[in-house]
Amino acid sequence: MMIRSNALRAGLVLLALLAGLLTASPMVVTGILTALGLAGAVALAGARAQQAPALVPVRVRDRRRR
């Protein structure tokens, strides 16, 4: 079964993380939070990179027309 909704997928991941946090050591909790923070930063940077193209085509004027 493939989950297409990002909100549902995120909810299931958070539920699994909360269940894991109840049985995990503090170092594991810190590692999970760090990984989530890095993944969020990478996703945010990727979303911003898709919004604004790096190379914008610019029309060059023909100098012979002057």
Coordinates of N, CA and C in Angstrom, one line a residue:
M1 N 0.8 -1.2 0.0 CA 0.0 0.0 0.0 C 0.9 1.2 0.0
M2 N 0.6 2.1 -1.0 CA 1.4 3.3 -1.1 C 0.6 4.5 -0.6
I3 N 1.2 5.3 0.3 CA 0.5 6.5 0.9 C 0.8 7.7 0.0
R4 N -0.2 8.3 -0.6 CA 0.1 9.4 -1.5 C 0.0 10.7 -0.8
S5 N -0.7 10.8 0.3 CA -0.9 12.1 1.0 C 0.3 12.3 1.9
N6 N 1.0 13.5 1.7 CA 2.1 13.8 2.5 C 1.8 14.0 4.0
A7 N 0.6 14.6 4.2 CA 0.1 14.8 5.6 C -0.1 13.5 6.4
L8 N -0.7 12.6 5.7 CA -0.9 11.3 6.3 C 0.4 10.5 6.6
R9 N 1.3 10.6 5.6 CA 2.6 10.0 5.7 C 3.4 10.6 6.9
A10 N 3.3 12.0 7.0 CA 4.0 12.6 8.1 C 3.4 12.3 9.4
G11 N 2.1 12.2 9.5 CA 1.4 11.8 10.7 C 1.8 10.4 11.2
L12 N 1.9 9.4 10.2 CA 2.3 8.1 10.6 C 3.8 8.0 11.0
V13 N 4.6 8.8 10.4 CA 6.0 8.9 10.8 C 6.1 9.5 12.2
L14 N 5.4 10.5 12.5 CA 5.4 11.1 13.9 C 4.9 10.1 14.9
L15 N 3.8 9.4 14.5 CA 3.3 8.4 15.5 C 4.3 7.3 15.8
A16 N 5.0 6.9 14.8 CA 6.0 5.9 15.0 C 7.2 6.4 15.8
L17 N 7.6 7.7 15.5 CA 8.6 8.3 16.3 C 8.2 8.5 17.8
L18 N 7.0 8.9 18.0 CA 6.6 9.0 19.4 C 6.6 7.7 20.1
A19 N 6.2 6.6 19.4 CA 6.2 5.3 20.0 C 7.6 4.9 20.3
G20 N 8.5 5.2 19.4 CA 9.9 4.9 19.6 C 10.6 5.7 20.7
L21 N 10.1 7.0 20.9 CA 10.7 7.8 21.9 C 10.4 7.3 23.3
L22 N 9.3 6.7 23.4 CA 8.9 6.2 24.8 C 9.8 5.1 25.2
T23 N 10.5 4.4 24.3 CA 11.3 3.3 24.7 C 12.8 3.5 24.4
A24 N 13.2 4.7 23.9 CA 14.5 4.9 23.4 C 15.3 5.7 24.5
S25 N 16.7 5.6 24.3 CA 17.6 6.3 25.2 C 17.7 7.8 24.8
P26 N 18.2 8.7 25.6 CA 18.3 10.1 25.3 C 19.2 10.3 24.0
M27 N 20.2 9.5 23.9 CA 21.1 9.7 22.7 C 20.4 9.4 21.4
V28 N 19.6 8.4 21.5 CA 18.8 8.0 20.3 C 17.8 9.1 19.9
V29 N 17.2 9.7 21.0 CA 16.2 10.8 20.8 C 16.9 11.9 20.1
T30 N 18.1 12.3 20.6 CA 18.8 13.4 20.0 C 19.2 13.1 18.6
G31 N 19.6 11.9 18.3 CA 20.0 11.6 16.9 C 18.8 11.7 16.0
I32 N 17.6 11.2 16.4 CA 16.4 11.3 15.6 C 16.0 12.7 15.4
L33 N 16.0 13.6 16.4 CA 15.7 15.0 16.2 C 16.7 15.7 15.3
T34 N 17.9 15.3 15.4 CA 18.9 15.9 14.5 C 18.7 15.5 13.1
A35 N 18.4 14.2 12.8 CA 18.1 13.8 11.5 C 16.8 14.4 10.9
L36 N 15.8 14.6 11.7 CA 14.6 15.3 11.3 C 14.9 16.7 10.9
G37 N 15.7 17.4 11.7 CA 16.0 18.8 11.4 C 16.8 18.9 10.1
L38 N 17.8 18.0 9.9 CA 18.5 18.1 8.7 C 17.6 17.8 7.5
A39 N 16.8 16.8 7.6 CA 15.9 16.4 6.5 C 14.9 17.6 6.2
G40 N 14.4 18.2 7.2 CA 13.6 19.4 7.0 C 14.3 20.5 6.3
A41 N 15.5 20.8 6.7 CA 16.3 21.8 6.1 C 16.6 21.5 4.6
V42 N 16.9 20.3 4.3 CA 17.2 19.9 2.9 C 15.9 20.0 2.1
A43 N 14.8 19.6 2.7 CA 13.5 19.6 1.9 C 13.2 21.1 1.7
L44 N 13.4 22.0 2.6 CA 13.1 23.4 2.5 C 14.0 24.0 1.4
A45 N 15.3 23.7 1.4 CA 16.2 24.2 0.4 C 15.8 23.7 -1.0
G46 N 15.4 22.4 -1.1 CA 15.0 21.9 -2.3 C 13.8 22.5 -2.9
A47 N 12.8 22.8 -2.0 CA 11.6 23.5 -2.5 C 11.9 24.9 -2.9
R48 N 12.7 25.6 -2.3 CA 13.1 27.0 -2.7 C 13.9 26.9 -4.0
A49 N 14.7 25.9 -4.2 CA 15.5 25.8 -5.4 C 14.6 25.6 -6.6
Q50 N 13.5 24.8 -6.4 CA 12.6 24.5 -7.5 C 11.7 25.8 -7.9
Q51 N 11.5 26.6 -6.9 CA 10.6 27.8 -7.2 C 11.3 28.8 -8.1
A52 N 12.6 29.1 -7.8 CA 13.3 30.1 -8.5 C 14.4 29.4 -9.4
P53 N 14.3 29.5 -10.7 CA 15.3 28.9 -11.6 C 16.6 29.6 -11.5
A54 N 17.7 28.9 -11.5 CA 19.0 29.5 -11.3 C 19.4 30.3 -12.6
L55 N 19.1 29.8 -13.8 CA 19.4 30.5 -15.0 C 18.1 31.0 -15.6
V56 N 18.0 32.3 -15.7 CA 16.8 32.9 -16.3 C 17.2 33.4 -17.7
P57 N 16.5 32.9 -18.7 CA 16.8 33.3 -20.0 C 16.6 34.8 -20.2
V58 N 17.6 35.5 -20.8 CA 17.5 36.9 -21.0 C 17.6 37.2 -22.5
R59 N 16.7 38.0 -23.0 CA 16.8 38.3 -24.4 C 17.9 39.3 -24.7
V60 N 18.7 39.0 -25.6 CA 19.8 39.9 -26.0 C 19.4 40.8 -27.1
R61 N 19.7 42.1 -27.0 CA 19.3 43.0 -28.0 C 20.2 42.9 -29.2
D62 N 19.6 43.1 -30.3 CA 20.4 43.1 -31.6 C 21.0 44.5 -31.7
R63 N 22.4 44.5 -31.8 CA 23.1 45.8 -31.8 C 23.0 46.4 -33.2
R64 N 22.7 45.6 -34.2 CA 22.7 46.1 -35.6 C 21.5 47.1 -35.9
R65 N 20.5 47.0 -35.0 CA 19.3 47.9 -35.3 C 19.6 49.3 -35.0
R66 N 20.6 49.7 -34.3 CA 20.8 51.1 -33.9 C 21.2 51.9 -35.1

